[in-house]
Short mmCIF file of C-alpha atoms in Angstrom, two decimals:
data_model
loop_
_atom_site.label_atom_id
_atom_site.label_comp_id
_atom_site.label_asym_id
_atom_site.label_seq_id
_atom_site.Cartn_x
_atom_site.Cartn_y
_atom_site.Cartn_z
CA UNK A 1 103.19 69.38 93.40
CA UNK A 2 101.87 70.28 90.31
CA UNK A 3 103.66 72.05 87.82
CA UNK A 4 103.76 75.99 86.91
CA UNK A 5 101.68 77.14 84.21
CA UNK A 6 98.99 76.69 82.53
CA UNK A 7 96.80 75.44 86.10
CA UNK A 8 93.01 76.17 85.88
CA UNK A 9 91.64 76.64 89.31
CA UNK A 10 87.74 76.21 89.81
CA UNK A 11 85.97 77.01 92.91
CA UNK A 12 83.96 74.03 94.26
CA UNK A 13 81.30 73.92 97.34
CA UNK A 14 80.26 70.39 98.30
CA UNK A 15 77.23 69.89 101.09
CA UNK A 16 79.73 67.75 103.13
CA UNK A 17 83.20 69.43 102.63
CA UNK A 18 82.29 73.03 102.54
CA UNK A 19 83.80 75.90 99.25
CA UNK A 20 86.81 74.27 97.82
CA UNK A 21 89.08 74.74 95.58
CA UNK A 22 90.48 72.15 92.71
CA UNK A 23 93.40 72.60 90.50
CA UNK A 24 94.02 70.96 86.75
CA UNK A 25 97.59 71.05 85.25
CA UNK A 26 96.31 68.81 81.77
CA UNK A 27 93.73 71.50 80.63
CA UNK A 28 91.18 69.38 82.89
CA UNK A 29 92.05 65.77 82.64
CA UNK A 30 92.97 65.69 86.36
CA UNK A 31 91.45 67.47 89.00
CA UNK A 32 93.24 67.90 92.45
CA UNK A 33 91.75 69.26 95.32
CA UNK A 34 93.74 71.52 97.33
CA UNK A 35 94.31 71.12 100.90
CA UNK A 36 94.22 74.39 101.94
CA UNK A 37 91.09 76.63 101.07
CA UNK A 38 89.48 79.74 101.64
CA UNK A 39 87.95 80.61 105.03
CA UNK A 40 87.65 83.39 107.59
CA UNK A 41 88.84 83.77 111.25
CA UNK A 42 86.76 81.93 113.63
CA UNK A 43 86.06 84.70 115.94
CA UNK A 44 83.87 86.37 112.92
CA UNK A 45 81.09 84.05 113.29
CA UNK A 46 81.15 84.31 109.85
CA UNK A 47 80.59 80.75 107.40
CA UNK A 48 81.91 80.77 104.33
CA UNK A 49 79.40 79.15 102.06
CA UNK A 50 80.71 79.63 98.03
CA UNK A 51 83.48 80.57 96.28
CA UNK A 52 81.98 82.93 93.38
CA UNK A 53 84.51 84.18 91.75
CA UNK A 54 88.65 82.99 91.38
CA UNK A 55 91.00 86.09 89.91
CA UNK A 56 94.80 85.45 89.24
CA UNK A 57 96.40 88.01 90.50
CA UNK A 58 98.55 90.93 89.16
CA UNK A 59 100.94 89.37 86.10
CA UNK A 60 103.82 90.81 88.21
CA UNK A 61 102.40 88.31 91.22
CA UNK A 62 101.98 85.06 89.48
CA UNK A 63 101.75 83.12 92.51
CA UNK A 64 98.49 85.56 94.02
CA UNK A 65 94.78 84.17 93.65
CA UNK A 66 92.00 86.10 94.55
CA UNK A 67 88.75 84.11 95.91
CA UNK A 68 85.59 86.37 95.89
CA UNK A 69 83.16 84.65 98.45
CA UNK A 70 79.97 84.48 100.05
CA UNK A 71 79.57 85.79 102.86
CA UNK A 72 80.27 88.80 101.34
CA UNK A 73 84.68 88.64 101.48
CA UNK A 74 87.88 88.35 100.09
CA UNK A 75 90.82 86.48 100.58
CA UNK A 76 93.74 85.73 98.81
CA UNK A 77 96.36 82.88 98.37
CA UNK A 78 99.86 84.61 97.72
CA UNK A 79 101.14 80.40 97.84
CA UNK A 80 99.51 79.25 94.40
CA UNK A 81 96.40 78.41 96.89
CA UNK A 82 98.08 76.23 99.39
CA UNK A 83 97.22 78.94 102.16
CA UNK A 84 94.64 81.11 101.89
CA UNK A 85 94.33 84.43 104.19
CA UNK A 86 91.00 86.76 104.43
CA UNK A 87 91.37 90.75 103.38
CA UNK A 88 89.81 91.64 106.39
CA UNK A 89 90.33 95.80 106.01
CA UNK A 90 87.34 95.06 103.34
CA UNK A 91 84.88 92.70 105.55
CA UNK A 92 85.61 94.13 108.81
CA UNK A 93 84.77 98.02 107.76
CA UNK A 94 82.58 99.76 106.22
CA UNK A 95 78.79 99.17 107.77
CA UNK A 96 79.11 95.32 107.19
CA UNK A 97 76.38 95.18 110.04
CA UNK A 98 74.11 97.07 107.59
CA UNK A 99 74.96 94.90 104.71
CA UNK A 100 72.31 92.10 103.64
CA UNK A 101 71.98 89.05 101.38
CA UNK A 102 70.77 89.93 97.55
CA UNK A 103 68.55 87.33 96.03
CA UNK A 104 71.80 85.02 95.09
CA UNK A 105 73.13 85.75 99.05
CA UNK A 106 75.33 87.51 100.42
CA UNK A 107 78.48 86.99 97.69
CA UNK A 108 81.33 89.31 96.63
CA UNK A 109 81.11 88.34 92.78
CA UNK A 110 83.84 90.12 90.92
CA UNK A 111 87.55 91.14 91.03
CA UNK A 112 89.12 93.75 89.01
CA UNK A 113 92.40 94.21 88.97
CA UNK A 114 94.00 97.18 87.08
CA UNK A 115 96.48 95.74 84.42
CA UNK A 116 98.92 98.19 84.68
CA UNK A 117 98.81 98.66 88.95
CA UNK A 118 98.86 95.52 90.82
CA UNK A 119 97.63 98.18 94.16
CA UNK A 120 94.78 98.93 92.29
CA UNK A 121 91.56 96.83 92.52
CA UNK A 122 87.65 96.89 92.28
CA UNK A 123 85.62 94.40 93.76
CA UNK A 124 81.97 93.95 93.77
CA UNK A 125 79.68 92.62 96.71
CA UNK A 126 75.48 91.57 95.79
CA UNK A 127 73.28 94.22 96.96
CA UNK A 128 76.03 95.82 99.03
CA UNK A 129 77.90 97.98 96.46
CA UNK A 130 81.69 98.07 94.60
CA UNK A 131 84.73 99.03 96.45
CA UNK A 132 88.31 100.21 95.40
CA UNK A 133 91.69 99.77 96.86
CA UNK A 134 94.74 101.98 96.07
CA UNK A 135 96.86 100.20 98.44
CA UNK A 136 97.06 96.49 97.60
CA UNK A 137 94.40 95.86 99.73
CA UNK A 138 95.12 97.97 102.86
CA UNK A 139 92.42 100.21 102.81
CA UNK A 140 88.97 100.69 100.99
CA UNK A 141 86.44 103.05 99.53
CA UNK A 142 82.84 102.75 98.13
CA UNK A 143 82.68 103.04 94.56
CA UNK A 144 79.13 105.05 93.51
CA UNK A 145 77.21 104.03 91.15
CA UNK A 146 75.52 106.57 88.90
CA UNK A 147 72.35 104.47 89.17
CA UNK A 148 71.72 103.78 93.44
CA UNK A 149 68.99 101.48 92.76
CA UNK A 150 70.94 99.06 89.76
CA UNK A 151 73.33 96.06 91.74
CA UNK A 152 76.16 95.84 90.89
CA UNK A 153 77.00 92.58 89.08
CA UNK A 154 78.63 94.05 85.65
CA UNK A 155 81.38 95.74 87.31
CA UNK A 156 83.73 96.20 84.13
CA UNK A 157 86.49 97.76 83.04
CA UNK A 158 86.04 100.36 79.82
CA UNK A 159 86.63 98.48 76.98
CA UNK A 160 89.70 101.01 75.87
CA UNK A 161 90.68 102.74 78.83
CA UNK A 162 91.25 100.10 81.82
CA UNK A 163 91.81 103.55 84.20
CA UNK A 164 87.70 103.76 83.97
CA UNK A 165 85.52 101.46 85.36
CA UNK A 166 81.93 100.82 84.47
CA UNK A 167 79.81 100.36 87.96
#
C-alpha cells in the first residue's frame, strides 16, 4: 500500500482495460494501477468510457476522490480509490433522457468543491449544464447560466470570493 501524502492520481482509459485510474507516491517515478476503478451499476446500461476530471476531496476528507466521467456521472472513492461508488441522485434525475453528447461526448468535466463547505459542490456536464449540491451529494439543482447558448466548460470559482461561482 502506498504511502499517505503527496500521491498524484491520473485518470487513464486504455482500448482493452476500459477508464482507469493510476497512482504515483515518487512525484511520478512509479505508476500503480489501482484495482478498483470507477464504474456505474450494471442495470444502467450505462458504459463508462473516460475519466475527465479527478478532484480530491474536501481538506477535512482526505481520503475522498471525486472522478468526473463520461457518460455524463460522478462517483467518488471515500477509500483513497480502492472502491469507487457512483452519485447516482445526480445521473439518475434530472431529464438525463433529454441529455445528449457535446462534440467531446457525453463527459461531466469539472468539480468544484467549496473550500470552506465540504456539502457544497458544483459540477459541470458537456452540453448538459452545471449543477449544485448543498447536501454532500444527496440532492441536486441546475445551476443557470446567464448565457443559455455558452457550454459550460469554465465553471470557476470567483477569483476572491469562492461563495460565487462563474457559470
Amino acid at each position: 500500500e502506498p504511502k499517505p501524502g503527496g500521491r498524484i492520481y491520473a485518470g487513464t482509459t486504455h482500448y482493452s482495460f476500459g477508464a482507469t485510474v493510476r497512482v504515483t507516491d515518487d512525484f511520478g517515478k512509479e505508476w500503480v494501477q489501482l484495482e478498483g476503478r470507477p464504474h456505474y451499476a450494471p442495470e444502467t446500461g450505462w458504459q463508462l468510457k473516460k475519466i475527465w476530471q479527478l478532484t480530491p476531496g474536501h481538506p477535512s476528507e482526505p481520503d475522498t476522490i471525486w472522478a468526473g466521467v463520461e457518460e455524463g456521472g460522478l462517483v467518488v472513492s471515500r477509500d483513497r480509490g480502492m472502491h469507487w461508488s457512483e452519485v447516482s441522485s445526480l445521473t439518475r434525475d434530472h431529464n438525463r433522457n433529454k441529455w445528449f453528447a457535446g462534440g467531446g461526448g457525453l463527459c461531466l468535466h469539472t468539480i468544484l468543491i467549496d473550500p470552506k463547505n465540504k456539502d457544497r459542490m458544483w459540477v459541470g456536464i458537456s452540453a448538459v449544464g452545471a449543477f449544485r449540491t448543498e447536501d454532500g451529494g444527496k440532492t441536486w439543482k441546475s445551476v443557470e447560466s446567464p448565457n443559455k447558448h455558452v457550454d459550460n466548460h469554465a465553471v470557476v470559482f470567483h477569483p476572491t470570493d469562492p461563495d460565487f461561482v462563474l457559470v
